JSON list of C-alpha atoms in Angstrom, two decimals:
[
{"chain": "S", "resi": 1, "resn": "UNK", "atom": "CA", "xyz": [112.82, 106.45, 109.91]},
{"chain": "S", "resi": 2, "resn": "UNK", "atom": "CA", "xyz": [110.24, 104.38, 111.53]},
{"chain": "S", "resi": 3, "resn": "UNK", "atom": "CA", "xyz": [107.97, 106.05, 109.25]},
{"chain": "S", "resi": 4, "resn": "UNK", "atom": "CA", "xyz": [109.48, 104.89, 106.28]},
{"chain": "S", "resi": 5, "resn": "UNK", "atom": "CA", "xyz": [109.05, 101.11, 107.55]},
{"chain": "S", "resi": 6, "resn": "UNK", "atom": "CA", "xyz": [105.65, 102.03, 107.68]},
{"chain": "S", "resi": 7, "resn": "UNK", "atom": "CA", "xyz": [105.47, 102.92, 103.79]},
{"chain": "S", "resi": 8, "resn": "UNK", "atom": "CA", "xyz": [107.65, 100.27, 103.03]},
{"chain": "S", "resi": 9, "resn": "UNK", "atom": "CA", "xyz": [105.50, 98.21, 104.62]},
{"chain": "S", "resi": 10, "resn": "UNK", "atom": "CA", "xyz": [102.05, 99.54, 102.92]},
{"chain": "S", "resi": 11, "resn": "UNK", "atom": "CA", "xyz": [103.72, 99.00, 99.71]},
{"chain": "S", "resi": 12, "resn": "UNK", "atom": "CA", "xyz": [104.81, 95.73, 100.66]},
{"chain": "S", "resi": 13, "resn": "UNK", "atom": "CA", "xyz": [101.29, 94.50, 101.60]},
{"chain": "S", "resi": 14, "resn": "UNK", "atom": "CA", "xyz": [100.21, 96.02, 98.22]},
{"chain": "S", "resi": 15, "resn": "UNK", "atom": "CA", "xyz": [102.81, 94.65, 96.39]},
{"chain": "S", "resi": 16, "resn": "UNK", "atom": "CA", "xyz": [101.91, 90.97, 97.31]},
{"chain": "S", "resi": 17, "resn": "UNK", "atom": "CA", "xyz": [97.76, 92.01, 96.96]},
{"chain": "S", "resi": 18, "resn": "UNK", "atom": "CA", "xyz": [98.70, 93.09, 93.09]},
{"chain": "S", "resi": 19, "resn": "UNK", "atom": "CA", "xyz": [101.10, 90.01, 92.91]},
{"chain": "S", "resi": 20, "resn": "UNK", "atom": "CA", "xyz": [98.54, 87.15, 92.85]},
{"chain": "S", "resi": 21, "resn": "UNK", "atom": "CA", "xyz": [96.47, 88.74, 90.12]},
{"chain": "S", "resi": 22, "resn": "UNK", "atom": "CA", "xyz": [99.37, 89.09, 87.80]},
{"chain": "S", "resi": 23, "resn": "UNK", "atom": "CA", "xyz": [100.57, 85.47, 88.72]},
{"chain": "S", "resi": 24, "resn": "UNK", "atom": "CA", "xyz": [97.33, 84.21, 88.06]},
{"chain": "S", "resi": 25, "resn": "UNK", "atom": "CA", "xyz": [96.61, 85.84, 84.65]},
{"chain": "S", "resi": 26, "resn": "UNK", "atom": "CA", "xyz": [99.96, 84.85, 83.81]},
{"chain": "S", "resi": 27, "resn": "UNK", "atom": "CA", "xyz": [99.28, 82.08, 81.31]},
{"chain": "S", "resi": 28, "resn": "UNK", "atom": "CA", "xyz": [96.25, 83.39, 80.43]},
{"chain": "S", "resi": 29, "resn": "UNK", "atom": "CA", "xyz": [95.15, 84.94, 77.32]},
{"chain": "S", "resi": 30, "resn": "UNK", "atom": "CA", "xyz": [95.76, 89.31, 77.10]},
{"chain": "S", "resi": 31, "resn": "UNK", "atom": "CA", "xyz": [93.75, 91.92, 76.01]},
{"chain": "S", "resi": 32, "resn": "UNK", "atom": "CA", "xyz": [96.54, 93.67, 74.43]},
{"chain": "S", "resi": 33, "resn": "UNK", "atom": "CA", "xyz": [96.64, 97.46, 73.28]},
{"chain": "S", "resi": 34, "resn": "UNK", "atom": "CA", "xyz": [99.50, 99.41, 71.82]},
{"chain": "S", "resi": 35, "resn": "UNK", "atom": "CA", "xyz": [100.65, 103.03, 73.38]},
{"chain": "S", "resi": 36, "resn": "UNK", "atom": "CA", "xyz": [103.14, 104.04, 71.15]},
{"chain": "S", "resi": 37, "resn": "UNK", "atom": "CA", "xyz": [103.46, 101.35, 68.15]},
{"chain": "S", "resi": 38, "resn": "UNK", "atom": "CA", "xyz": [103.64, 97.61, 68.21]},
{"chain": "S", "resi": 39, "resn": "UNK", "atom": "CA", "xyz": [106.07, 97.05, 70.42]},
{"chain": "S", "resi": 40, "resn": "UNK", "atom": "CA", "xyz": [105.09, 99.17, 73.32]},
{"chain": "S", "resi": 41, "resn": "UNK", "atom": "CA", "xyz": [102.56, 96.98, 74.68]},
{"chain": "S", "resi": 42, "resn": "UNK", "atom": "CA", "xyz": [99.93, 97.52, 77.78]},
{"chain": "S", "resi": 43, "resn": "UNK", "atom": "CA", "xyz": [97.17, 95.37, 79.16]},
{"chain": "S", "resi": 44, "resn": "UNK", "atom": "CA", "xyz": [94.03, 95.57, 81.06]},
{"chain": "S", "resi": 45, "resn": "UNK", "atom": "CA", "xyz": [95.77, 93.90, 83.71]},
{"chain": "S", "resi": 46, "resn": "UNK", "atom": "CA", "xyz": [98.37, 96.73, 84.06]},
{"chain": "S", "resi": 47, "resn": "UNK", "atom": "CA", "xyz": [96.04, 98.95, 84.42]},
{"chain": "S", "resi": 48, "resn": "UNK", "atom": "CA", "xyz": [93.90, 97.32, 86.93]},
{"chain": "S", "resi": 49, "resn": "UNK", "atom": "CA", "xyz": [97.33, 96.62, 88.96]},
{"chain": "S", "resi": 50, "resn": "UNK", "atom": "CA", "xyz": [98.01, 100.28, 89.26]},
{"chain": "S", "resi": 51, "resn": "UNK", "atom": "CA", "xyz": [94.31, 101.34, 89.95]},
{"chain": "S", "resi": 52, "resn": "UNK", "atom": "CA", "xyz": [94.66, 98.73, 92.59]},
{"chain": "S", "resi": 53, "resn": "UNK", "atom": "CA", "xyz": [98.16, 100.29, 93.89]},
{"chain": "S", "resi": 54, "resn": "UNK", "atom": "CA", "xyz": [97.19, 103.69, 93.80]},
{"chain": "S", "resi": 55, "resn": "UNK", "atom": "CA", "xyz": [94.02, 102.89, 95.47]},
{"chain": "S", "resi": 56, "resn": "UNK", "atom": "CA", "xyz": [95.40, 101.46, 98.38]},
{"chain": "S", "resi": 57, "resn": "UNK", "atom": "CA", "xyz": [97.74, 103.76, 99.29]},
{"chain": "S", "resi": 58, "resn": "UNK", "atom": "CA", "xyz": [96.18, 106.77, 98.86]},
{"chain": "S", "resi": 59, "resn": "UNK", "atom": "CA", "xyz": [93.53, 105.64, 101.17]},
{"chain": "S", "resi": 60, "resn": "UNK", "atom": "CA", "xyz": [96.46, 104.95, 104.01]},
{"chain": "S", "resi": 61, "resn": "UNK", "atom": "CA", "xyz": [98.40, 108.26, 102.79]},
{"chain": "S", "resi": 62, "resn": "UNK", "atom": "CA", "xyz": [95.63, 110.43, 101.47]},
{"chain": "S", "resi": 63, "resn": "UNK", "atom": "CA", "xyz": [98.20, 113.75, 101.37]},
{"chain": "S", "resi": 64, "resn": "UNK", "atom": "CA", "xyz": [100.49, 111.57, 99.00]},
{"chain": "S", "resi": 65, "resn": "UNK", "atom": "CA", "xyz": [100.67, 112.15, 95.71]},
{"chain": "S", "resi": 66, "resn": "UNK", "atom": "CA", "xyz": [100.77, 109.44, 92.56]},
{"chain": "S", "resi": 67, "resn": "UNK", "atom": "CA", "xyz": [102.67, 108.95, 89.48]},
{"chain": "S", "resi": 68, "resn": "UNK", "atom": "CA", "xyz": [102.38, 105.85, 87.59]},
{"chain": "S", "resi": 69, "resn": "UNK", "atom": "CA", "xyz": [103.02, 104.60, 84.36]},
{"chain": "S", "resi": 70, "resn": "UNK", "atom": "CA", "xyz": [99.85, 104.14, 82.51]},
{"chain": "S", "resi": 71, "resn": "UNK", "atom": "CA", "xyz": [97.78, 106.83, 84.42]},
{"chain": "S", "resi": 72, "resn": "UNK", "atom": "CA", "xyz": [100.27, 108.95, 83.05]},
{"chain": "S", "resi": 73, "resn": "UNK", "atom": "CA", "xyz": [100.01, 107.57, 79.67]},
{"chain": "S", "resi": 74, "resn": "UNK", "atom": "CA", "xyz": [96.11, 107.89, 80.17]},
{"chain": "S", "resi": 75, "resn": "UNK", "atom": "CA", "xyz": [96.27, 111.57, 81.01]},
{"chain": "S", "resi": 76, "resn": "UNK", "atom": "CA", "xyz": [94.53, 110.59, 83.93]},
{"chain": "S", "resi": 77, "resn": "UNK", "atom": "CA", "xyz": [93.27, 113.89, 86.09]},
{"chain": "S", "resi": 78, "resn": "UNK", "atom": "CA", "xyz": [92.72, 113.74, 89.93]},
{"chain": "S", "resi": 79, "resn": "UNK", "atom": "CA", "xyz": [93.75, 115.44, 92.56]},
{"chain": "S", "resi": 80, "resn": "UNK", "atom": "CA", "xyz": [96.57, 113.38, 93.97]},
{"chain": "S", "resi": 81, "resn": "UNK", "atom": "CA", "xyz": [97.94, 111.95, 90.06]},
{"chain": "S", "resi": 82, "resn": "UNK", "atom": "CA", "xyz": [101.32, 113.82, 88.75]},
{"chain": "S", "resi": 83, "resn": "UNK", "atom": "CA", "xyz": [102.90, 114.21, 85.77]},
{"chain": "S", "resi": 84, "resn": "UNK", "atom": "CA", "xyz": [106.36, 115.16, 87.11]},
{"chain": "S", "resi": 85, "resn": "UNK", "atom": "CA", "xyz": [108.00, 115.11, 90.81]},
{"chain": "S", "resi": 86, "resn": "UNK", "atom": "CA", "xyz": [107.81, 117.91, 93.14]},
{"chain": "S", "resi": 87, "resn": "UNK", "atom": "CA", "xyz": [109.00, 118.19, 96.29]},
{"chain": "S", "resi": 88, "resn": "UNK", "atom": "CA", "xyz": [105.46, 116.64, 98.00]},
{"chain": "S", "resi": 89, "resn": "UNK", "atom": "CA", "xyz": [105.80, 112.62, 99.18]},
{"chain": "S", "resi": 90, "resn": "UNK", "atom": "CA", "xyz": [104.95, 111.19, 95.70]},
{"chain": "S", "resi": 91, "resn": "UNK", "atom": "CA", "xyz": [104.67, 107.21, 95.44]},
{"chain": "S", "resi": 92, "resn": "UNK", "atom": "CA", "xyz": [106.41, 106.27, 91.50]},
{"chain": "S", "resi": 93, "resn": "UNK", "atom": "CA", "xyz": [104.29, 103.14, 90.17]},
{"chain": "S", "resi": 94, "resn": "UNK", "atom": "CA", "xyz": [105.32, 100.63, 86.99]},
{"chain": "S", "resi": 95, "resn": "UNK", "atom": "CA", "xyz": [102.20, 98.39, 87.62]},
{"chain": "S", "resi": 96, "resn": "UNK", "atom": "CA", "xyz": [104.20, 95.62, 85.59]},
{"chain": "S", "resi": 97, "resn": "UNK", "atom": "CA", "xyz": [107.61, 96.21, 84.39]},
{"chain": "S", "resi": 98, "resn": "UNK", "atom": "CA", "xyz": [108.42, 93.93, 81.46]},
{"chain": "S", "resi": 99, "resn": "UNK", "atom": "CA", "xyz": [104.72, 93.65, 80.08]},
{"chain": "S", "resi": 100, "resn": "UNK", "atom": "CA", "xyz": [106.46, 92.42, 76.42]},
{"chain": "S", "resi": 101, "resn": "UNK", "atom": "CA", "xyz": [107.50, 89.73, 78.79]},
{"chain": "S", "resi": 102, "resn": "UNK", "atom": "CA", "xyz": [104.30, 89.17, 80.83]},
{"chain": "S", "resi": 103, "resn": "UNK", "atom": "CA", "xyz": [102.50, 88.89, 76.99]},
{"chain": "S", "resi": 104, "resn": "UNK", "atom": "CA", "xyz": [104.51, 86.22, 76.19]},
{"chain": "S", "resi": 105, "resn": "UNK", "atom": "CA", "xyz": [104.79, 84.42, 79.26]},
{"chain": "S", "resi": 106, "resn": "UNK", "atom": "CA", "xyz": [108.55, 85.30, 79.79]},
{"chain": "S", "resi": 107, "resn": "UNK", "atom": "CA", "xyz": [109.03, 85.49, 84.04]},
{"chain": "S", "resi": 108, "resn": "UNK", "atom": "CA", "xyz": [111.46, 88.35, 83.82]},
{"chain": "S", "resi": 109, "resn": "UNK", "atom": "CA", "xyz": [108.26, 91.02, 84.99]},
{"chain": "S", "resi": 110, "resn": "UNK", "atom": "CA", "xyz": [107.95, 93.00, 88.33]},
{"chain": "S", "resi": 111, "resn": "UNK", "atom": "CA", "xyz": [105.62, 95.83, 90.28]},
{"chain": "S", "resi": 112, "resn": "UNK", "atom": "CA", "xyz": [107.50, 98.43, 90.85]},
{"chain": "S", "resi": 113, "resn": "UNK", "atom": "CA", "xyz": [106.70, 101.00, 93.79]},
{"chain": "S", "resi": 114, "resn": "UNK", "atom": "CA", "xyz": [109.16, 103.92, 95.33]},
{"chain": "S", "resi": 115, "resn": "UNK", "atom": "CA", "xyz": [108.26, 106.54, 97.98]},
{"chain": "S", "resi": 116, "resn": "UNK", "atom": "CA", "xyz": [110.00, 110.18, 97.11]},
{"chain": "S", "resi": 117, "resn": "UNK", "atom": "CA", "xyz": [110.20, 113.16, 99.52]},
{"chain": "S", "resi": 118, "resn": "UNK", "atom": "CA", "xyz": [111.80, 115.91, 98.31]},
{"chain": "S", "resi": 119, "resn": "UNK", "atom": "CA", "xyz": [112.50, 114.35, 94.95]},
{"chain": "S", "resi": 120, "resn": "UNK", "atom": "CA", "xyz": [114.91, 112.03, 96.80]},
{"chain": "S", "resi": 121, "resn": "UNK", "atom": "CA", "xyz": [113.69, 108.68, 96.91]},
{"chain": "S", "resi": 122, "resn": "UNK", "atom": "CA", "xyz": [113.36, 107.37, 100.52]},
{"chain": "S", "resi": 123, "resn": "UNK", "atom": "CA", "xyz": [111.82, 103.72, 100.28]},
{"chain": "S", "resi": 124, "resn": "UNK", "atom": "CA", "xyz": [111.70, 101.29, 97.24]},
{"chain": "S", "resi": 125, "resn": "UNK", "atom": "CA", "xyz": [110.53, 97.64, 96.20]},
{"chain": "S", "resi": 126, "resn": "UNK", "atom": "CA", "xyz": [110.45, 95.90, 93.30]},
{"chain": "S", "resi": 127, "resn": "UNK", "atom": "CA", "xyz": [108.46, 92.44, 93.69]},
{"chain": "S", "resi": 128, "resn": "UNK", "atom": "CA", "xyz": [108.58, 89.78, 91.01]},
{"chain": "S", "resi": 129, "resn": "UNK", "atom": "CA", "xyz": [105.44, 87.31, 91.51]},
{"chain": "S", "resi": 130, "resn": "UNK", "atom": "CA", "xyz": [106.33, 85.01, 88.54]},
{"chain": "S", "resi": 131, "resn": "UNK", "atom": "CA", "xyz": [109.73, 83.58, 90.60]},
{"chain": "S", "resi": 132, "resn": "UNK", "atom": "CA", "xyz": [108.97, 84.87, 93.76]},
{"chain": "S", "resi": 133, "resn": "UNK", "atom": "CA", "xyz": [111.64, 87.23, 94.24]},
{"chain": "S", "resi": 134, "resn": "UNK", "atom": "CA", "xyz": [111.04, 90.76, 96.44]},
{"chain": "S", "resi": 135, "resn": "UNK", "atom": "CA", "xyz": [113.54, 93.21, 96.33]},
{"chain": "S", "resi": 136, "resn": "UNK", "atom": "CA", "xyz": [113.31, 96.47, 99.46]},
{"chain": "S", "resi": 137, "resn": "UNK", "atom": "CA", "xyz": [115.13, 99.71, 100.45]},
{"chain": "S", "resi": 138, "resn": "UNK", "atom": "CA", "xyz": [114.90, 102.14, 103.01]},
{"chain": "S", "resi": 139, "resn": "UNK", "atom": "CA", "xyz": [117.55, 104.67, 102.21]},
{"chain": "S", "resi": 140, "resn": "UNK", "atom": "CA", "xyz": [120.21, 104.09, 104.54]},
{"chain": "S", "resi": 141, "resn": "UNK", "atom": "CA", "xyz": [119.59, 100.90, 106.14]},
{"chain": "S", "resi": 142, "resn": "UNK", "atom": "CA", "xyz": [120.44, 98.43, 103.54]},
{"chain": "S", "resi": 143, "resn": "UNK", "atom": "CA", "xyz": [119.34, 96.14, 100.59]},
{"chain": "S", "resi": 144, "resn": "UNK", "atom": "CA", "xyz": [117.40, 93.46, 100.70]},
{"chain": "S", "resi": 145, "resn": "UNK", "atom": "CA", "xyz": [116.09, 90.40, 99.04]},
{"chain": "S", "resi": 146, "resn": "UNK", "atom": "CA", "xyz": [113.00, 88.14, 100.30]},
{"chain": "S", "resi": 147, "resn": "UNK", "atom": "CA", "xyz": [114.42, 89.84, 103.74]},
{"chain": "S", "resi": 148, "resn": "UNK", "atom": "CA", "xyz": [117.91, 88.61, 103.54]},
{"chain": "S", "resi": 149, "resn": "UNK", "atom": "CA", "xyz": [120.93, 91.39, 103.38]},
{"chain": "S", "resi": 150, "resn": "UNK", "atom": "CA", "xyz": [122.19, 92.06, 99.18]},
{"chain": "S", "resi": 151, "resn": "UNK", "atom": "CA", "xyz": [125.49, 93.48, 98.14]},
{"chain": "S", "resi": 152, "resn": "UNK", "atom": "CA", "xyz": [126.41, 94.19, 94.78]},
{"chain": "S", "resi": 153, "resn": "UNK", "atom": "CA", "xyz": [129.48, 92.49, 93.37]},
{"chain": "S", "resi": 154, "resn": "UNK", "atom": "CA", "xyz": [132.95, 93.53, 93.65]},
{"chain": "S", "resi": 155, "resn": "UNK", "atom": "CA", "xyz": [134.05, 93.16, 90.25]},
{"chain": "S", "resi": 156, "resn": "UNK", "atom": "CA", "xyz": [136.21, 96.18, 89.24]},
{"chain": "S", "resi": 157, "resn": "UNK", "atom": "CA", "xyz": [137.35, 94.64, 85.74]},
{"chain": "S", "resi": 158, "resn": "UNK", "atom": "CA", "xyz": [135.01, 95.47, 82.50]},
{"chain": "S", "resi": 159, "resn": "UNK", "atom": "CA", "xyz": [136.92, 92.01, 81.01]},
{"chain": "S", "resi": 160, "resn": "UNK", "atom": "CA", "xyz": [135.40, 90.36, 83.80]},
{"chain": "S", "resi": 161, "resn": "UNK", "atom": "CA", "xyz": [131.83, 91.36, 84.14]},
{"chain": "S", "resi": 162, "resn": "UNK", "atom": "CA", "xyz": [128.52, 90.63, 82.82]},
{"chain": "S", "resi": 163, "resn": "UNK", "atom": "CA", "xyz": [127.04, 93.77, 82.08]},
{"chain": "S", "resi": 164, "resn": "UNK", "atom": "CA", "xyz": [122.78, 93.84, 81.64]},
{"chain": "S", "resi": 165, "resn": "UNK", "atom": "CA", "xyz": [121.40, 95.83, 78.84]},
{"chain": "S", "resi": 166, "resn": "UNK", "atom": "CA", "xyz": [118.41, 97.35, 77.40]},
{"chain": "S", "resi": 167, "resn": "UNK", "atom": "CA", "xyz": [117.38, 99.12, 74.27]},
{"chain": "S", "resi": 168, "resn": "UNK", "atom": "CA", "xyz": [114.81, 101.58, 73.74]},
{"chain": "S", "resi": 169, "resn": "UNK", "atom": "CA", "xyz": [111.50, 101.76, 71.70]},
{"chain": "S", "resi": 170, "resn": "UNK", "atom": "CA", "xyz": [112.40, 104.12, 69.19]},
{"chain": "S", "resi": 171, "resn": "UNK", "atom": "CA", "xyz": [113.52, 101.77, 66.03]},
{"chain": "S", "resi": 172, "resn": "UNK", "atom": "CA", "xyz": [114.50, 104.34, 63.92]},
{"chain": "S", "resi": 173, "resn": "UNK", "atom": "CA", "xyz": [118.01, 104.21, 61.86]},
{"chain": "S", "resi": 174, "resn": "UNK", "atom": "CA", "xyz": [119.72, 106.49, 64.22]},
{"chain": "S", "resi": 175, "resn": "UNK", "atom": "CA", "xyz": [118.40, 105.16, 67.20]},
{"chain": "S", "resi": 176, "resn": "UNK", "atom": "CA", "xyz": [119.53, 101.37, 66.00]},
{"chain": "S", "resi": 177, "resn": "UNK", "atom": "CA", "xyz": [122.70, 102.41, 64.38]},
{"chain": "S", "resi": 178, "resn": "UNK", "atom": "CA", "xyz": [123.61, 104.25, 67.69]},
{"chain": "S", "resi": 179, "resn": "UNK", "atom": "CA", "xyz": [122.45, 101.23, 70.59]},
{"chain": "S", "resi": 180, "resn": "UNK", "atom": "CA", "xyz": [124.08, 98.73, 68.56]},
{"chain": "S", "resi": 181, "resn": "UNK", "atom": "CA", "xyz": [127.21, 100.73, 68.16]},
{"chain": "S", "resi": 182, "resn": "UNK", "atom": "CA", "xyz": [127.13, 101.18, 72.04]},
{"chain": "S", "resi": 183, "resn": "UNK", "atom": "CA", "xyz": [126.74, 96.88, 72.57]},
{"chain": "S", "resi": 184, "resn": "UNK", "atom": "CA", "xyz": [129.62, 95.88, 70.15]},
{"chain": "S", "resi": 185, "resn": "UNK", "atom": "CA", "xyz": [131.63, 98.34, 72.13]},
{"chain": "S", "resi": 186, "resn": "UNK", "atom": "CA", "xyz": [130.82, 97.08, 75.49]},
{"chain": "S", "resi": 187, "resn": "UNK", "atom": "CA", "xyz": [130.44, 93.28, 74.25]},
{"chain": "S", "resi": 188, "resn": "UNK", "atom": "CA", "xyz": [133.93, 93.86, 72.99]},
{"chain": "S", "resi": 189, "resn": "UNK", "atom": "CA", "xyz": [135.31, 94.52, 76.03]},
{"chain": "S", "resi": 190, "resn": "UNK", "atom": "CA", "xyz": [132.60, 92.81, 78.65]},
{"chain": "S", "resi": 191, "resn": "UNK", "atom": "CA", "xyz": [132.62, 89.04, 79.39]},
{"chain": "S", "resi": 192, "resn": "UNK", "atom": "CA", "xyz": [129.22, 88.43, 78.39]},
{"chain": "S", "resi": 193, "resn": "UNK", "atom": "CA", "xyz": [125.69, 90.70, 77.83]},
{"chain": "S", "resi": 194, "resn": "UNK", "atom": "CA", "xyz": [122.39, 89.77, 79.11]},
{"chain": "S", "resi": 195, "resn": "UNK", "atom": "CA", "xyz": [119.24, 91.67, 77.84]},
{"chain": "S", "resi": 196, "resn": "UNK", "atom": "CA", "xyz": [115.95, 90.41, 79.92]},
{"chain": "S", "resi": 197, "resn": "UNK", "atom": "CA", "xyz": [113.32, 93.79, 78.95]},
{"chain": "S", "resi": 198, "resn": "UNK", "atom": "CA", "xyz": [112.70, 94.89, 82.97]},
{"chain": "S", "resi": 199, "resn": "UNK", "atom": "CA", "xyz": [115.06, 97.86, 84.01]},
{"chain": "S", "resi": 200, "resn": "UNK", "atom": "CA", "xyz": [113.47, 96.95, 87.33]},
{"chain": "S", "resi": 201, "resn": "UNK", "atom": "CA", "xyz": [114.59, 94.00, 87.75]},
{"chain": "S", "resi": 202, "resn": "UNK", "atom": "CA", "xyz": [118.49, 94.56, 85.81]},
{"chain": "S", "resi": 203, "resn": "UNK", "atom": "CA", "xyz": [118.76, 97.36, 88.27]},
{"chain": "S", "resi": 204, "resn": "UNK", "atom": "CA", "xyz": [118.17, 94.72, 91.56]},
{"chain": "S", "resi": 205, "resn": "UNK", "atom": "CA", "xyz": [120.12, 92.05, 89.38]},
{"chain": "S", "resi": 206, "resn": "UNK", "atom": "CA", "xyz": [123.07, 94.94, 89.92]},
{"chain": "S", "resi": 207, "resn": "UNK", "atom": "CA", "xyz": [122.41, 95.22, 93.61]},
{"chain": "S", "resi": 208, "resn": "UNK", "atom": "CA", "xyz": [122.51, 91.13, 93.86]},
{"chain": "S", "resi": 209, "resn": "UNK", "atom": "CA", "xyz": [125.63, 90.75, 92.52]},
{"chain": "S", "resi": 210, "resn": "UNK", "atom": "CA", "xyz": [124.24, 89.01, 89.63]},
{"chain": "S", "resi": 211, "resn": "UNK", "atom": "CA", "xyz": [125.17, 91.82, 87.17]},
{"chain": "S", "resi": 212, "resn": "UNK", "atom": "CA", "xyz": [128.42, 93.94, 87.28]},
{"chain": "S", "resi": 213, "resn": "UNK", "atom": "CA", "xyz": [126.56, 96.86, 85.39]},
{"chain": "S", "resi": 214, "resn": "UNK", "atom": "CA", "xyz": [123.77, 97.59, 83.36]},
{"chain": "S", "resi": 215, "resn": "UNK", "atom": "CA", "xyz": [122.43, 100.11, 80.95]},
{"chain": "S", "resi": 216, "resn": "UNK", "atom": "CA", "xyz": [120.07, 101.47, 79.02]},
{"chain": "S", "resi": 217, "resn": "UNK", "atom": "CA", "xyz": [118.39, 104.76, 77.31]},
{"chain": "S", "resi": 218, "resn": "UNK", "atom": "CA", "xyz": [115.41, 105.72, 77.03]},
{"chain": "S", "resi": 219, "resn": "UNK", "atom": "CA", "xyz": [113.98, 105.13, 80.27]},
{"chain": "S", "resi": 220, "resn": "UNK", "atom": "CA", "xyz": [111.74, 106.70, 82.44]},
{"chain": "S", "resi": 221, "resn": "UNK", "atom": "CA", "xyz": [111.43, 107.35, 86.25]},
{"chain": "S", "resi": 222, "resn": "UNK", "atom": "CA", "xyz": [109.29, 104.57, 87.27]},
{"chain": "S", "resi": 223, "resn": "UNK", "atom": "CA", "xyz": [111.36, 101.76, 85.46]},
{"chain": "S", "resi": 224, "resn": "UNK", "atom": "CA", "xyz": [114.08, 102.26, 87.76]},
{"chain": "S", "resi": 225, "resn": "UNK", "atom": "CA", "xyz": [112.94, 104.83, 90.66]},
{"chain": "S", "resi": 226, "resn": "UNK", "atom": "CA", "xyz": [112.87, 101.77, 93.14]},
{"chain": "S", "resi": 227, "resn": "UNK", "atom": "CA", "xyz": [115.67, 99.64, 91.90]},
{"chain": "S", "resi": 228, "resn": "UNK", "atom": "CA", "xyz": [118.30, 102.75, 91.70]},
{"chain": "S", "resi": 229, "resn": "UNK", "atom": "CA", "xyz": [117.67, 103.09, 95.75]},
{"chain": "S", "resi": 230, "resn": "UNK", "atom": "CA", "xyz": [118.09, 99.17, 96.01]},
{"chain": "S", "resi": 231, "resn": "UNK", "atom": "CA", "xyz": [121.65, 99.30, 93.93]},
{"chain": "S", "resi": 232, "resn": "UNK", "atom": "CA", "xyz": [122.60, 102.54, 96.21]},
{"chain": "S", "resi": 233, "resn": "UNK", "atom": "CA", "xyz": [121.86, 100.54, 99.38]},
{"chain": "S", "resi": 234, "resn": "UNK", "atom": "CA", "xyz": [122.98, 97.59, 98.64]},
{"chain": "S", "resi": 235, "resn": "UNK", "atom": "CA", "xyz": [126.50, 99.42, 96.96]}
]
């Protein structure tokens, strides 16, 4: 376990390095590209962010292993970048969680970082720089946010709970005809919806309290590897 502070800890350090760049570019104008149409944005700043992630940890942990968002979408090939989880210590990276947000100045972004062994993920953080908010785990010692103790709420009624959502990039017919079908059900029965674009941060908004629930499809592991382990310890 104390071994796991010390990742935590690496990726905390990191976390705050990668932090100030994003808070300062901020307001600034983006060099924006498009992955996978024109609403699945990146930037040159979430790609520096992870190079700068990646960089520093593997040079503390040089036997880890690395899978991040946009090296992934880059094909990038090394010897310590994945694809897919095995059972080696593999560090998940989202360099910048809500970058539709961070375009148009919308605060609602985070870095997301989790620590798996064995496929099971052992230490998580998700760190928004706009507001100032840092969210940790170590799996089985508790929740945490800016180093005070989170629980998620106790809310057991549907009728009484704001529930976070999210939809996913493919716009297609089916896809819309099927999400929307899913949100008039739920705001049907739900007191109110919120939809802020960072599964991230909806995931630690669960662990808070701030949420009752949230979903979304579409997703992929390192939108929500860190936050899951924050909503499990702080559940």
């Amino acid at each position: 376990m104390s071994q796991y502070k010390d990742f935590l800890a690496a990726a905390e350090e990191v976390a705050m390095e990668a932090g100030k760049g994003i808070k300062e570019a901020f307001y600034l104008p983006k060099n924006v590209e498009f992955k996978g149409g024109v609403i699945d944005l990146v930037t040159d700043v979430d790609k520096k962010t992870e190079e700068l992630i990646i960089s520093t940890l593997h040079a503390k942990f040089p036997s880890h292993f690395f899978l991040g968002e946009e090296s992934t979408a880059q094909k990038t090939s090394s010897s310590y970048h994945r694809t897919s989880l095995t059972s080696d210590p593999t560090w998940i990276i989202d360099p910048i969680d809500g970058t539709t947000n961070f375009v148009h100045q919308y605060p609602w972004v985070s870095i997301s970082i989790a620590l798996a062994i064995d496929k099971v993920v052992v230490v998580g953080l998700v760190y928004n720089p706009i507001i100032g908010e840092k969210f940790t785990a170590i799996r089985g010692q508790g929740a945490f946010c800016n180093n005070e103790r989170i629980h998620v709420s106790q809310t057991k009624e549907l009728a009484r709970s704001m529930i976070g959502i999210g939809f996913p990039y493919n716009r297609s017919k089916d896809s819309l005809d099927h999400n929307l079908g899913r949100l008039r059900a739920v705001l049907e029965n739900c007191r109110e919806a919120r939809r802020t674009g960072s599964a991230a941060l909806d995931t630690c908004s669960v662990a808070i309290g701030r949420l009752d629930a949230y979903y979304e499809a579409g997703i992929h592991s390192w939108d929500i590897a860190a936050g899951t382990l924050v909503v499990e310890e702080a559940g």
